[in-house]
Short mmCIF file of C-alpha atoms and ligand atoms in Angstrom, two decimals:
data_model
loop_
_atom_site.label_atom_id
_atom_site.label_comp_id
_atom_site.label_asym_id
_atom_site.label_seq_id
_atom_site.Cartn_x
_atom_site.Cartn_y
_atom_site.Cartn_z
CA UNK P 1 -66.88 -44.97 18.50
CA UNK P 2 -69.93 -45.11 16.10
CA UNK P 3 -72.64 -46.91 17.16
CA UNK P 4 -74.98 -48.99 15.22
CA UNK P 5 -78.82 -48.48 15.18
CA UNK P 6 -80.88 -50.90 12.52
CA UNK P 7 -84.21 -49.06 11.98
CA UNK P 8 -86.87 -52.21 11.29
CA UNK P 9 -89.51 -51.56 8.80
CA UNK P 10 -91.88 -53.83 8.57
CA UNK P 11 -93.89 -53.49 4.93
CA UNK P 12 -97.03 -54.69 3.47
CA UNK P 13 -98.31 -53.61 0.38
CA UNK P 14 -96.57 -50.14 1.56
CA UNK P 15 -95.18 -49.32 -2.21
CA UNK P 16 -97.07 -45.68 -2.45
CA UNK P 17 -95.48 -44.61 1.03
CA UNK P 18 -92.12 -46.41 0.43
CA UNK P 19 -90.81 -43.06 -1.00
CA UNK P 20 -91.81 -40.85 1.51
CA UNK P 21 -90.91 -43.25 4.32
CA UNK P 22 -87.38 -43.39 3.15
CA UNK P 23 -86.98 -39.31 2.73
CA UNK P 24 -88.65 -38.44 5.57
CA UNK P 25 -86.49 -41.22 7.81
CA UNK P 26 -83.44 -40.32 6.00
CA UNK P 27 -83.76 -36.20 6.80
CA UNK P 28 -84.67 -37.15 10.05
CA UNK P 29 -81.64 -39.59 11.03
CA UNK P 30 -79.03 -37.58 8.78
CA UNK P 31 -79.36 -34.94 11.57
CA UNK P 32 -78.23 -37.39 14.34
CA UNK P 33 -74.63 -37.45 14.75
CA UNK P 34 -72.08 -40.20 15.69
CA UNK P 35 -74.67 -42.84 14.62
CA UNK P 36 -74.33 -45.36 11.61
CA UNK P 37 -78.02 -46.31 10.05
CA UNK P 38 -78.91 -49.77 9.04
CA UNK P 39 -82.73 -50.44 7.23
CA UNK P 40 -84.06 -53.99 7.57
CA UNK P 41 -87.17 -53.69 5.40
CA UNK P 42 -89.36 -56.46 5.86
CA UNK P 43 -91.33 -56.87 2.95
CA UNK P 44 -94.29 -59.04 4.57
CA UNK P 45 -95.61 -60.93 1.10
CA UNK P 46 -96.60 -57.91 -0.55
CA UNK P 47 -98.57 -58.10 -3.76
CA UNK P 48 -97.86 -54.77 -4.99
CA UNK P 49 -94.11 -53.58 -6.44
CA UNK P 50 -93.43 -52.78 -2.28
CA UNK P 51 -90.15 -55.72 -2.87
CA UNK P 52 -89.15 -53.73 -6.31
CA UNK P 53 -89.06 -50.36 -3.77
CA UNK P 54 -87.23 -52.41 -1.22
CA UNK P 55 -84.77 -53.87 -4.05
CA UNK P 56 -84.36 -50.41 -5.89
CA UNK P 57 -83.36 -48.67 -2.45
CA UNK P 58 -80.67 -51.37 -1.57
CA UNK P 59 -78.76 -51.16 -5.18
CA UNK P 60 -78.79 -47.63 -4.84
CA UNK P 61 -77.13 -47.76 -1.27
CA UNK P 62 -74.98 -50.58 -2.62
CA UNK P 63 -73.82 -48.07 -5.10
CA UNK P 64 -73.28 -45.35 -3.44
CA UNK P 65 -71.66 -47.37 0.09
CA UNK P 66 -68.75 -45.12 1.13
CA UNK P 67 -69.51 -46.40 4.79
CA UNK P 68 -67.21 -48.06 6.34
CA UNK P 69 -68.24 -50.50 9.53
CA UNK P 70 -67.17 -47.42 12.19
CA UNK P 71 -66.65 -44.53 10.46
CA UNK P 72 -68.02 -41.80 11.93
CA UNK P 73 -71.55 -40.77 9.79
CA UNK P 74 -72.12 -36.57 8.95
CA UNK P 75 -75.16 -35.65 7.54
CA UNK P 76 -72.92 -35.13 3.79
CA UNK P 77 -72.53 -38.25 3.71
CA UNK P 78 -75.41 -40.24 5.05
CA UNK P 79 -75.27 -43.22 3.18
CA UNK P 80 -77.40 -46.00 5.78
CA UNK P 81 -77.01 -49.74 4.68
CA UNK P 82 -80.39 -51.46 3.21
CA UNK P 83 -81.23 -54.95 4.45
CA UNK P 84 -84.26 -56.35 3.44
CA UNK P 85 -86.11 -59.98 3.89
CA UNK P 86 -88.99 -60.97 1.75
CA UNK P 87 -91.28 -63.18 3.34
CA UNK P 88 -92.72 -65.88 0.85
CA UNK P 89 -96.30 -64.94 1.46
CA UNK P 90 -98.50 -62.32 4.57
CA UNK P 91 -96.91 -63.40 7.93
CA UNK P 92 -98.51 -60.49 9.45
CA UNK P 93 -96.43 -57.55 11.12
CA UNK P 94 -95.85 -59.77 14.55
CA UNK P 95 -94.00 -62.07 12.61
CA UNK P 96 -92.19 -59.00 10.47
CA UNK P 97 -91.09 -57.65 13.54
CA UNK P 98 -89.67 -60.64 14.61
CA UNK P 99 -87.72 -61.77 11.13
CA UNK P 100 -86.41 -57.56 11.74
CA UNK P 101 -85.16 -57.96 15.40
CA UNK P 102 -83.46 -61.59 14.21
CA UNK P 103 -81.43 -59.78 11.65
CA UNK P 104 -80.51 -57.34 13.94
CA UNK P 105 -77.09 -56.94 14.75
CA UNK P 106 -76.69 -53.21 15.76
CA UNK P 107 -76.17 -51.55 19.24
CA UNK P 108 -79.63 -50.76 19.13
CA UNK P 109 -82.90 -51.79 17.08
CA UNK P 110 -85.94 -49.42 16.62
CA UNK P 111 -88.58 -50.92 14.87
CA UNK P 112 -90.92 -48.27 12.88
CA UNK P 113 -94.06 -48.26 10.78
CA UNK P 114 -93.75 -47.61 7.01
CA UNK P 115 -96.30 -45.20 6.88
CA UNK P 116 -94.67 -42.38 8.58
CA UNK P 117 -97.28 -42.81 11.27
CA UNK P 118 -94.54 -43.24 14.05
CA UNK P 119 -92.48 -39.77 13.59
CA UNK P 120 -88.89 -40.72 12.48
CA UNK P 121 -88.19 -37.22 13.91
CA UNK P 122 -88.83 -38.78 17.70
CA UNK P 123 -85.63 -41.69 17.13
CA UNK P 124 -83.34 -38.80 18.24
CA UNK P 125 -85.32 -37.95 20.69
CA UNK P 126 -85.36 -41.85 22.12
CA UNK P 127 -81.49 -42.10 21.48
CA UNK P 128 -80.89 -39.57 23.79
CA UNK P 129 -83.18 -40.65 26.59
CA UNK P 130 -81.77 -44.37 26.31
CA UNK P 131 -78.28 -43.00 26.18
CA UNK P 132 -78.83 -40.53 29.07
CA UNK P 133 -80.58 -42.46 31.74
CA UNK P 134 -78.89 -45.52 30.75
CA UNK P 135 -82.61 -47.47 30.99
CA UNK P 136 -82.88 -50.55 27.59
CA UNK P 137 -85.99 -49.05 25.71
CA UNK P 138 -87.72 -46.40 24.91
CA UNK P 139 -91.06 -46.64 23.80
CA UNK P 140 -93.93 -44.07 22.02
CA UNK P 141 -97.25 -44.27 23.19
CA UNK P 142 -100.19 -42.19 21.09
CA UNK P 143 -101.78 -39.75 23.18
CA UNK P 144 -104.50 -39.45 21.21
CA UNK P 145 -106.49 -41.08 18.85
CA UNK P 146 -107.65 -38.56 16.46
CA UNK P 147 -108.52 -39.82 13.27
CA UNK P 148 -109.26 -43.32 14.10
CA UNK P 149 -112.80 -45.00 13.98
CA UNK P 150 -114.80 -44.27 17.30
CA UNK P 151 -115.34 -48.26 17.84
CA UNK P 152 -111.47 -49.11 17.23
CA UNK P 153 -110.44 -46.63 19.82
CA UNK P 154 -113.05 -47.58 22.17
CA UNK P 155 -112.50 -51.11 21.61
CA UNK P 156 -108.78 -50.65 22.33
CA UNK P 157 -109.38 -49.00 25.55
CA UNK P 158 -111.46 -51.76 26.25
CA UNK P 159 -108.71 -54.44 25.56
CA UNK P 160 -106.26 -52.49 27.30
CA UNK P 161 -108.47 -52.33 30.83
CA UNK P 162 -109.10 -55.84 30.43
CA UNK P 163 -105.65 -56.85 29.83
CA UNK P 164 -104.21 -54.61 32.48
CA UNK P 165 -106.39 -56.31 35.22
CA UNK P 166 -106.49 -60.23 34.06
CA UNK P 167 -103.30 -60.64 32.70
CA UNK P 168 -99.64 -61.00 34.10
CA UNK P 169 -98.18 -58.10 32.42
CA UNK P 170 -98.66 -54.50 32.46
CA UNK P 171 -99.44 -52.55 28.88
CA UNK P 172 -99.47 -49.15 28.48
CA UNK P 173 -102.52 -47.34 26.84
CA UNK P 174 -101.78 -45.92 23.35
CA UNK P 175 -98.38 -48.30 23.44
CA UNK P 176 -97.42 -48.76 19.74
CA UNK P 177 -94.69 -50.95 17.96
CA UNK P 178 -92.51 -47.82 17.80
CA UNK P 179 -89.41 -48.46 20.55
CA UNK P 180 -85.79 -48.09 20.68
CA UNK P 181 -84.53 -51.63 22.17
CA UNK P 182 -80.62 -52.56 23.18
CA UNK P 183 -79.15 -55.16 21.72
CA UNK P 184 -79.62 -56.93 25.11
CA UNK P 185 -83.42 -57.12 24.81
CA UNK P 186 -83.28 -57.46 21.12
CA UNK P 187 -81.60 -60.44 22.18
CA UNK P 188 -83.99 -61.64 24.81
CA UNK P 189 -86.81 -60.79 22.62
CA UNK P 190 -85.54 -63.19 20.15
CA UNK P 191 -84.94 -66.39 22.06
CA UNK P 192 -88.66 -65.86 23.20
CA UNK P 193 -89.35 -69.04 20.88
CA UNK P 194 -93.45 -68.24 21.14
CA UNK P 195 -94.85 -68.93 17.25
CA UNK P 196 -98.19 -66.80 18.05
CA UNK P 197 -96.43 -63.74 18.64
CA UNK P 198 -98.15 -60.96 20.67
CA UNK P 199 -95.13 -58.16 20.92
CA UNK P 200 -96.87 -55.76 23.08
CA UNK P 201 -97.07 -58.53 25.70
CA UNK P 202 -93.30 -59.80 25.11
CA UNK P 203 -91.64 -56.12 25.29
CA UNK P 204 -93.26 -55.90 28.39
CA UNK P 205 -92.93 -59.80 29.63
CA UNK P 206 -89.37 -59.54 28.94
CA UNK P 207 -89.09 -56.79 31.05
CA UNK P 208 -85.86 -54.19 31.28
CA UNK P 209 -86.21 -50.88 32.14
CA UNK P 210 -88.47 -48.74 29.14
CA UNK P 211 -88.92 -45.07 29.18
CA UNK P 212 -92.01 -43.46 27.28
CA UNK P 213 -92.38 -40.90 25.15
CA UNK P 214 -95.74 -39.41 23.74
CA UNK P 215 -96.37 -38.57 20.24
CA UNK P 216 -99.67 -36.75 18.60
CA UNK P 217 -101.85 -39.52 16.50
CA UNK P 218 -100.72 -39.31 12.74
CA UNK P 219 -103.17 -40.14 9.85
CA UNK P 220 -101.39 -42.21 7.46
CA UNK P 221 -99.05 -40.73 4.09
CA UNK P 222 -100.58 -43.28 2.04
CA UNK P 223 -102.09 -46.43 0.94
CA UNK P 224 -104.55 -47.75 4.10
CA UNK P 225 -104.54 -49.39 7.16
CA UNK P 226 -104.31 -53.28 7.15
CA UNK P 227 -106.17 -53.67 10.09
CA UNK P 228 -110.09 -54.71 9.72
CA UNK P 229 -112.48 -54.50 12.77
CA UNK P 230 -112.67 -58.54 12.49
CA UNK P 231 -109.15 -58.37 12.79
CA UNK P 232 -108.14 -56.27 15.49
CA UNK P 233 -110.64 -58.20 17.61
CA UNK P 234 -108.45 -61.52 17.32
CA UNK P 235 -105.57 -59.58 17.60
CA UNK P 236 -106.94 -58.85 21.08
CA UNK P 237 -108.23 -62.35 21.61
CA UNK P 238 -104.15 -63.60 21.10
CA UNK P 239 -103.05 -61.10 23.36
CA UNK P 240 -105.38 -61.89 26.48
CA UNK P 241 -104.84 -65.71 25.85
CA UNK P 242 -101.32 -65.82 25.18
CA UNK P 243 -100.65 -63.47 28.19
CA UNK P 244 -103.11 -64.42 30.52
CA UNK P 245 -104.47 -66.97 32.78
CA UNK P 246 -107.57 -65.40 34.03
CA UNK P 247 -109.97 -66.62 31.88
CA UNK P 248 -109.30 -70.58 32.77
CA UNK P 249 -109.53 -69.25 36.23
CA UNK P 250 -112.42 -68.01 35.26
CA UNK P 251 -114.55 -70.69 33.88
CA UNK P 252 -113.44 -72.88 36.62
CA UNK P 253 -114.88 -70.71 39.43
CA UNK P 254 -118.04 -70.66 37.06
CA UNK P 255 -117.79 -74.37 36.55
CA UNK P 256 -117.49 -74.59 40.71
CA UNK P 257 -120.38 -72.37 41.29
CA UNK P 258 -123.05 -73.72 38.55
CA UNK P 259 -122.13 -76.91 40.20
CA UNK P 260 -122.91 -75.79 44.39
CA UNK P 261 -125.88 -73.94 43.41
CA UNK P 262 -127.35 -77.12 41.23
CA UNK P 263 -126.21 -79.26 44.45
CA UNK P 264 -128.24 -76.85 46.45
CA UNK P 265 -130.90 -76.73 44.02
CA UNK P 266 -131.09 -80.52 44.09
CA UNK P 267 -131.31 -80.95 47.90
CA UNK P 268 -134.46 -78.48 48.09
CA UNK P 269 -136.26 -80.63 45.50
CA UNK P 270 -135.27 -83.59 46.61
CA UNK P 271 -136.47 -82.80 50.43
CA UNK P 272 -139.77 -80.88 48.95
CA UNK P 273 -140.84 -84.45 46.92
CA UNK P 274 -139.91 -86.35 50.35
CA UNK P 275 -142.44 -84.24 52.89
CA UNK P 276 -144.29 -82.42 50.57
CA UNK P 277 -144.87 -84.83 47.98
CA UNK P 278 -144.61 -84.57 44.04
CA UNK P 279 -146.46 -81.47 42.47
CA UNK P 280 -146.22 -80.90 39.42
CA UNK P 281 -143.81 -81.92 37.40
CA UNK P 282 -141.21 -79.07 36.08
CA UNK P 283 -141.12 -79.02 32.67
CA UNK P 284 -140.24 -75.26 31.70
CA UNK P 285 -137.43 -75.35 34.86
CA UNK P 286 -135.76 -78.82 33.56
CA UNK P 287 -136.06 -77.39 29.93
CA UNK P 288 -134.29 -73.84 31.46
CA UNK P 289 -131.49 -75.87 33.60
CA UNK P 290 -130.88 -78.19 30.56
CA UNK P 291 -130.38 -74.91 28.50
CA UNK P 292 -128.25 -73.29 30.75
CA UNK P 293 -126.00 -76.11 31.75
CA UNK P 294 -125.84 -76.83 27.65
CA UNK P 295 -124.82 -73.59 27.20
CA UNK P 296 -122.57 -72.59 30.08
CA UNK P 297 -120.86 -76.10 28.68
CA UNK P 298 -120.17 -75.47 25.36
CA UNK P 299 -118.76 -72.19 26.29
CA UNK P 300 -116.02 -73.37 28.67
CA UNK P 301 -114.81 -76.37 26.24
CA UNK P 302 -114.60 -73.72 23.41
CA UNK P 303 -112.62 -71.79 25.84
CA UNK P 304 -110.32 -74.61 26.86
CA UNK P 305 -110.44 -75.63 22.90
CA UNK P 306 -108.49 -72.29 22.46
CA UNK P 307 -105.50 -72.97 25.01
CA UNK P 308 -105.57 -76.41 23.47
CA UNK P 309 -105.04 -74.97 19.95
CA UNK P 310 -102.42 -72.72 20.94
CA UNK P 311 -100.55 -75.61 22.64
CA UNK P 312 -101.09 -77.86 19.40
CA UNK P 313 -99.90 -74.66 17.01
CA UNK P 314 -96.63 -74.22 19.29
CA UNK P 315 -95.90 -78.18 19.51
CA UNK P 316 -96.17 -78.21 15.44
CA UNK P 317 -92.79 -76.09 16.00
CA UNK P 318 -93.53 -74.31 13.03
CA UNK P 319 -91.61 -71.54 11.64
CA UNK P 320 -92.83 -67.72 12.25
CA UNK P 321 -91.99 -66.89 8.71
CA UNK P 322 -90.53 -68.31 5.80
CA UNK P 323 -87.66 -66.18 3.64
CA UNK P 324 -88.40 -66.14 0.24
CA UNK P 325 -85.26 -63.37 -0.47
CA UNK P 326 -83.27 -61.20 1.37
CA UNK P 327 -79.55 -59.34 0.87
CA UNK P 328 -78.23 -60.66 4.30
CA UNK P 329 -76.37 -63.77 3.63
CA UNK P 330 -76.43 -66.39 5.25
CA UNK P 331 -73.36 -66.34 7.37
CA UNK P 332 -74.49 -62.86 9.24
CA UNK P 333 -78.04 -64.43 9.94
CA UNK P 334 -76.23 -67.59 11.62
CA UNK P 335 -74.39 -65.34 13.94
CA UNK P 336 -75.42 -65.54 17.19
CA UNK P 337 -74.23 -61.79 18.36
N1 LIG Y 401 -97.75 -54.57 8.23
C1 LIG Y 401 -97.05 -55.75 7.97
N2 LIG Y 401 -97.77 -56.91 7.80
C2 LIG Y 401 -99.13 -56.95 7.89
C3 LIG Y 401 -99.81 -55.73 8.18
C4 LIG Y 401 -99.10 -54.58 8.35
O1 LIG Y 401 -95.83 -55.76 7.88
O2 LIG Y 401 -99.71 -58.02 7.72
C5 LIG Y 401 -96.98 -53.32 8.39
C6 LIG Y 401 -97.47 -52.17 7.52
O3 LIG Y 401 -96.86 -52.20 6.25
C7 LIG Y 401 -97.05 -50.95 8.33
C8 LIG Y 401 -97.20 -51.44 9.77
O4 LIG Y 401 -97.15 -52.86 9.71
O5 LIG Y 401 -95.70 -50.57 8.10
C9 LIG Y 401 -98.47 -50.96 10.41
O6 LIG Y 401 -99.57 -51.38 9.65
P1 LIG Y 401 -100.87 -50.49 9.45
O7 LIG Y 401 -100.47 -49.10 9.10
O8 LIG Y 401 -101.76 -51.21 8.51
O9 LIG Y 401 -101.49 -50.53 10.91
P2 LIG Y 401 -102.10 -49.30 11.75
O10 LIG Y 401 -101.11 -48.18 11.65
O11 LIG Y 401 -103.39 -48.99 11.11
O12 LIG Y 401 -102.23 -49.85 13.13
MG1 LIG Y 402 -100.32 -47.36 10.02
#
C-alpha cells in the first residue's frame, strides 16, 4: 500500500527560491518509490508574491491531479498534492511549523526549509532509516557550520552547552528543523498546547525514538536569512526558559546566599560596635552593599518577571497563528486523525 508523506514548508518572503525549492524537491522525491507526496506550504505573512508562488503551484497540481488517494506513485507520473495555509500576518517559523504538522494527515510528516538548505535528496535517505529500524524520527543535524557568521556559530554552541546542562531535555548540536516524524509524534507534537513554541525542545520533550543523520552546511539558493543576531539571541532566551528550570533555581540559591553572608556580615559589625566600639562610620561599604543588594534585586524580579510573562501569554489562550487562506477545507482540518 502507498504511503503518505506531507513534506512541510514553511515560507517567508521565500518567492526567489520558491522555484528552485519545488524542482529540486520534486527530482529528489520523484525517485522514491511506493510513496505519495503531499506539500503543505506555509506561507508565514509574506510581503513579497511568495502566496502567488504558493497559489500558482497548487492550480497547476490541481490541473494536472491524476493521483488517486493510494495509487501507487512512479517517477512518470509524479504529480504530489499542494496544500498551502496563509497566515494573516509573520507568525514566525515555530508557529509555521506548527499550522504544517496540524494539517498533517499523512503516514509521515517531514518538515523542510524553503531554501534548499536542508537537502531534499536526504528524505530518502530518512525514509529508509525510519522504515528499517522501525524508530519514529529521523532527524539532520549540520556538521558543520561553514558559511555562517563566526559569532552565530559560536553563540549557538554556547546555547547548546548551556541548554544541555540546565535544562530537562537533551538537544543535539547542529540539530535543525529538518526531521521525518510518524504520524504518532506528529500527533503528540500537536496536542502540546504550548503558545511560545520552542520545537527543538518539544521534538525532544516529546520523546520517541529519533535517529540522526548528518548533512554538510548549505549556503542558501536565494533571498537571505531571516534570522538577525538580536533575534537568534531571544530565540535562545525562549528555549532555556520554556525548557528549563535552572535559572529560578538559580537566583534562589543566590537570593539564599546574599542573604547568610549579609547575616554573617551583620553579626561581625554588630559584635565589633559592642566591644570595640563605633569607628568610623562606613559610608563607601553601606553605599557598595546598597548597590549590590539593588542590583542583585532587580535582576532576580526581571528574571521571575519573565516566567510570569510566559504564564500570562499562555493563560491569554491565544491562538499560535491566525489563517488568512488556505486550500484545505475545513472539514479535513477538523479531523482529528
Ligand atoms: N521562515 C518562516 N517564518 C519566519 C522566518 C523564517 O516561515 O518568520 C522560514 C523561511 O522561509 C525558511 C525557514 O523558515 O523556509 C528557515 O528560515 P531562514 O532560512 O531564514 O533561517 P536559517 O536557515 O538562516 O536558520
Ligand atoms: Mg535558511
Amino acid at each position: 500500500m502507498t504511503k503518505h508523506i506531507d513534506v512541510i514548508v514553511p515560507c517567508y518572503n521565500e518567492e526567489s527560491s520558491l522555484n528552485r525549492f519545488w524542482k529540486g524537491s520534486g527530482a529528489a522525491f520523484s525517485e522514491i518509490k511506493g510513496y505519495a507526496f503531499r506539500y503543505i506550504f506555509i506561507d508565514d505573512g509574506s510581503t513579497d508574491g511568495t502566496l502567488d508562488k504558493i497559489r500558482q503551484l497548487a492550480s497547476l497540481q490541481d490541473a494536472a491531479k491524476t493521483d488517486a488517494p493510494g495509487a501507487p506513485v512512479s517517477p512518470e507520473e509524479f504529480a504530489p498534492q499542494v496544500s498551502y495555509i496563509s497566515f494573516s500576518r509573520n507568525f514566525g517559523k515555530e508557529a509555521a511549523m506548527y499550522a504544517g504538522l496540524q494539517a498533517s494527515r499523512g503516514d509521515f510528516a517531514v518538515i523542510i526549509d524553503a531554501d534548499l538548505q536542508h537537502p531534499p535528496e536526504l528524505v530518502e535517505k530518512m525514509i529508509r532509516i525510519v522504515e528499517e529500524t522501525g524508530c519514529d524520527s529521523c532527524a539532520a543535524r549540520r556538521v558543520s557550520r561553514k558559511g555562517e557568521p563566526k559569532i552565530r556559530s559560536a553563540f549557538a554552541r554556547a546555547f547548546y552547552k548551556l541548554m544541555n546542562r540546565y535544562s530537562d531535555i537533551e538537544i543535539v548540536d547542529g540539530a535543525v528543523d529538518f526531521r521525518l516524524m510518524s504520524r504518532q509524534m506528529v500527533k503528540a507534537i500537536v496536542q502540546m498546547p504550548e503558545r511560545q513554541r520552542f520545537s527543538k525542545g518539544i521534538f525532544s520533550w516529546v520523546g520517541f525514538d529519533t535517529e540522526w543523520i548528518e548533512f554538510e552546511n548549505v549556503q542558501r539558493i536565494a533571498g537571505e536569512s531571516k534570522w538577525t543576531l538580536w533575534g537568534l539571541v531571544k530565540y535562545a532566551l525562549d528555549g532555556f526558559i520554556d525548557f528549563a528550570e535552572a535559572p529560578l533555581k538559580l537566583v534562589g540559591v543566590l537570593g539564599g546566599l546574599t542573604t547568610v553572608c549579609s547575616a554573617i556580615y551583620f553579626l561581625i559589625e554588630f559584635f565589633k560596635t559592642v566591644i570595640i566600639g563605633r569607628d568610623t562610620p562606613g559610608y563607601a561599604s553601606t553605599i557598595c552593599l546598597i548597590l549590590f543588594f539593588g542590583g542583585l534585586i532587580i535582576a532576580i524580579l526581571s528574571l521571575m518577571g519573565e516566567y510570569i510573562g510566559r504564564m500570562y501569554l499562555e493563560t491569554k489562550g491565544r491562538p499560535i497563528y491566525i489563517e488568512k487562506e488556505s486550500n484545505i477545507d475545513e472539514e479535513t482540518k477538523r479531523e482529528t486523525d
